[in-house]
mmCIF file of C-alpha atoms in Angstrom:
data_model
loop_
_atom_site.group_PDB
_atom_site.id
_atom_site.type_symbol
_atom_site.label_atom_id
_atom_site.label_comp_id
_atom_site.label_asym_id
_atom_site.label_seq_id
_atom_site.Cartn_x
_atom_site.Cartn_y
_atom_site.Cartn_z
ATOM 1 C CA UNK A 43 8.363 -14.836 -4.338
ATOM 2 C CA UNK A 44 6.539 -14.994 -0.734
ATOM 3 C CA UNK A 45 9.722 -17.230 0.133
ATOM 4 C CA UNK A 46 12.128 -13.957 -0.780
ATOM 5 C CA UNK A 47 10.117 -11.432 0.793
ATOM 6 C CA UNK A 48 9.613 -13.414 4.436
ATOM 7 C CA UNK A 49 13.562 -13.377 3.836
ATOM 8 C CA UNK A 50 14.000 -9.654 2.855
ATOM 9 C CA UNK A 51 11.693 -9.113 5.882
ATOM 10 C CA UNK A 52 13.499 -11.670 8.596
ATOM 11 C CA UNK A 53 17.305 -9.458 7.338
ATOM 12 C CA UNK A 54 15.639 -6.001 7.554
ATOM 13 C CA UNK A 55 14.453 -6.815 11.459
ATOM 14 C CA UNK A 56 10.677 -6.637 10.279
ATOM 15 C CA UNK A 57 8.427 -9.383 11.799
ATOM 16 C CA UNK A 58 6.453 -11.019 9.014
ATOM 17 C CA UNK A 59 3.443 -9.799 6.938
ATOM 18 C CA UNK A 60 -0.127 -11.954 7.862
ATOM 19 C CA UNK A 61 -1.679 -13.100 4.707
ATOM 20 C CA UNK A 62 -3.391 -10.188 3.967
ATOM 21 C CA UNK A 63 -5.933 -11.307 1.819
ATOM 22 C CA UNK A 64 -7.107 -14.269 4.007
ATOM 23 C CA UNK A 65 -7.999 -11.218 6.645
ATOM 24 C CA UNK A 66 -11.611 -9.631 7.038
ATOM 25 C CA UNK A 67 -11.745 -5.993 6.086
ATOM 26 C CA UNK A 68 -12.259 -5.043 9.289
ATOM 27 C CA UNK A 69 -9.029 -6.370 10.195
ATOM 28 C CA UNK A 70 -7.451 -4.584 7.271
ATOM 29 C CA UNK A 71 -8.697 -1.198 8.627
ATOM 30 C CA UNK A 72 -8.030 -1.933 12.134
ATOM 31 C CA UNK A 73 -4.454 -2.800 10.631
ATOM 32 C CA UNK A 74 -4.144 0.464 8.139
ATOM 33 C CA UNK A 75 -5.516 2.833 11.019
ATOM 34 C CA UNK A 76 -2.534 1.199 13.142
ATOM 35 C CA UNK A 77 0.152 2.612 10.612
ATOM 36 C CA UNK A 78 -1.341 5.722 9.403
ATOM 37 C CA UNK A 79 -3.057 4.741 6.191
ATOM 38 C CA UNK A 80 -5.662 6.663 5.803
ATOM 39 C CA UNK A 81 -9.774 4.661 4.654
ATOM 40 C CA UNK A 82 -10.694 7.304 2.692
ATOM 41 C CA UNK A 83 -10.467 6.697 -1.000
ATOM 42 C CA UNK A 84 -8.173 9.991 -2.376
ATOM 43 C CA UNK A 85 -8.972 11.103 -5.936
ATOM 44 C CA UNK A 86 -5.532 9.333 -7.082
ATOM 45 C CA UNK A 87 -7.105 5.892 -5.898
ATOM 46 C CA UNK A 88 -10.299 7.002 -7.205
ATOM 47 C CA UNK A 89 -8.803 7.506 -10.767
ATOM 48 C CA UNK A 90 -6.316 4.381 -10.525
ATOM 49 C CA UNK A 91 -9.518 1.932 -9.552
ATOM 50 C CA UNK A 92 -11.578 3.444 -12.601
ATOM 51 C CA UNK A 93 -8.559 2.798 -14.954
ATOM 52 C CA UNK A 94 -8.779 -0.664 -13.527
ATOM 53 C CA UNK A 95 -12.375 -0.998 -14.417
ATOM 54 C CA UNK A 96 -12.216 0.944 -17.812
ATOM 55 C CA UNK A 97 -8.576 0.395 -18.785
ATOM 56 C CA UNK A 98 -9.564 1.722 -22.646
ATOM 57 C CA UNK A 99 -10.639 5.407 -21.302
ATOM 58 C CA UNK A 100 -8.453 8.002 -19.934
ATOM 59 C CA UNK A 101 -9.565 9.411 -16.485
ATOM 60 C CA UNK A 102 -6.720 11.443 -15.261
ATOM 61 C CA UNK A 103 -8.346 14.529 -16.465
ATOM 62 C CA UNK A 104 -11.358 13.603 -14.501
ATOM 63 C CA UNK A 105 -12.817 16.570 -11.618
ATOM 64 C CA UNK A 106 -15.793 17.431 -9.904
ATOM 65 C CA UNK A 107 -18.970 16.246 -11.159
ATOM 66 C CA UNK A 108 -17.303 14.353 -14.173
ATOM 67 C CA UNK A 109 -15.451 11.813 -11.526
ATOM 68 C CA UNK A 110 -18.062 11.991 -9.002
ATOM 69 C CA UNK A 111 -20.952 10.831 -12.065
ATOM 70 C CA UNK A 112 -17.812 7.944 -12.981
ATOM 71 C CA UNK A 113 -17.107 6.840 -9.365
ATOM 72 C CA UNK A 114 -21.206 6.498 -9.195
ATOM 73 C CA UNK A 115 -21.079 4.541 -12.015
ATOM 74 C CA UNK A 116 -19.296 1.786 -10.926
ATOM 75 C CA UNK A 117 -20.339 2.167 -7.302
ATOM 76 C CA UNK A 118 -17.151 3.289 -5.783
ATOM 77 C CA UNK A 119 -17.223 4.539 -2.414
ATOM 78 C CA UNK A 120 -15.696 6.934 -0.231
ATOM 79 C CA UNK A 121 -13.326 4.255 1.480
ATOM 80 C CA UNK A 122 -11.526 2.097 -0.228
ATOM 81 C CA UNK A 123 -12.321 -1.739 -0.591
ATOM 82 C CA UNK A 124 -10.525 -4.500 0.796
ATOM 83 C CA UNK A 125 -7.839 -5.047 -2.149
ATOM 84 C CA UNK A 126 -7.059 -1.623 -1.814
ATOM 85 C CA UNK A 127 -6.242 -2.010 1.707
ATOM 86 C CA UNK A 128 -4.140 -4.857 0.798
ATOM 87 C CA UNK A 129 -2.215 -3.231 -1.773
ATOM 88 C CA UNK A 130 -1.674 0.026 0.879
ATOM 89 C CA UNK A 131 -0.587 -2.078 3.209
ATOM 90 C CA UNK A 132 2.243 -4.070 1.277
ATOM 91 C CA UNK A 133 3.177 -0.751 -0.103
ATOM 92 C CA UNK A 134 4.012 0.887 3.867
ATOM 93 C CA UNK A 135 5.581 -2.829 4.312
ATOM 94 C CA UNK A 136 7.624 -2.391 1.162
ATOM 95 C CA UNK A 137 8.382 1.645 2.278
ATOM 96 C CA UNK A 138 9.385 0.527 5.783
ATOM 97 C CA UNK A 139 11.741 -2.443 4.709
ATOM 98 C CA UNK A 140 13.676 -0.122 2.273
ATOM 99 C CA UNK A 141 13.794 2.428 5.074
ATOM 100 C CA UNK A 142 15.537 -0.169 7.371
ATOM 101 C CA UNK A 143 17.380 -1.718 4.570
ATOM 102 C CA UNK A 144 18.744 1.841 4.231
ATOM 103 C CA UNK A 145 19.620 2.660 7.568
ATOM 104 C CA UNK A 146 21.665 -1.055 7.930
ATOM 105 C CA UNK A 147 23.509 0.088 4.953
ATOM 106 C CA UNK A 148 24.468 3.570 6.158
ATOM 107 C CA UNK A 149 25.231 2.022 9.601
ATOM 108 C CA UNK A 150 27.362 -0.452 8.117
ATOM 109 C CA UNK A 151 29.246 1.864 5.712
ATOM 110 C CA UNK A 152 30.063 4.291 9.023
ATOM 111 C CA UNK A 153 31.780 1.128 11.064
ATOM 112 C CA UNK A 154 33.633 0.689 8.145
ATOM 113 C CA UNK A 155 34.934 4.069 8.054
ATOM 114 C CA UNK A 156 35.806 3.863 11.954
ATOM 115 C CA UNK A 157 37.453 0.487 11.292
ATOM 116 C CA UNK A 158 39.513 2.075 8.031
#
């Protein structure tokens, strides 16, 4: 899996991804501030880390006091934790390689039509 991915990202021009979870936090925010991710904890990630802790109650619904009296609960912050970082990360990694993957294709399928 790592194997196809170093490949995907060597073909779409990208250099490689550090092992993100062998880096401190602070290296994960330094990183996530570098492209844009924001450290603050939105009430999507809010709700999709309590479903990870209590996968047998529904939170979507959750507002105001009712999510801030959860997130208390299980001691969730304002910023989000290292894995969270991690997964934002690979997911602006993942966004960006499609992008390029996209543009090599359109680029690709216009020299065609020059050659045709």
């Amino acid at each position: 899996m790592l194997q196809a991915k170093a490949i995907a990202q060597e073909q779409a021009g990208l250099p490689p991804l550090p092992d993100l979870d062998n880096l401190t936090a602070a290296q994960l925010k330094e990183m996530a501030k570098e492209q844009g991710i924001s450290l603050n904890m939105t009430k999507e990630d809010s709700i999709a880390l309590l479903d990870k802790l209590e996968p047998s109650k529904d939170h979507a619904g959750l507002m105001g006091q009712e999510l801030a009296a959860a997130k208390a609960k299980h001691g969730i912050g304002v910023l989000k934790n290292k894995q969270q970082l991690v997964e934002a990360l690979q997911k602006k990694a993942g966004q960006q390689m499609a992008q390029q993957v996209q543009q090599q294709a359109q680029q690709a399928a216009a020299k065609k039509a020059q050659v045709s």
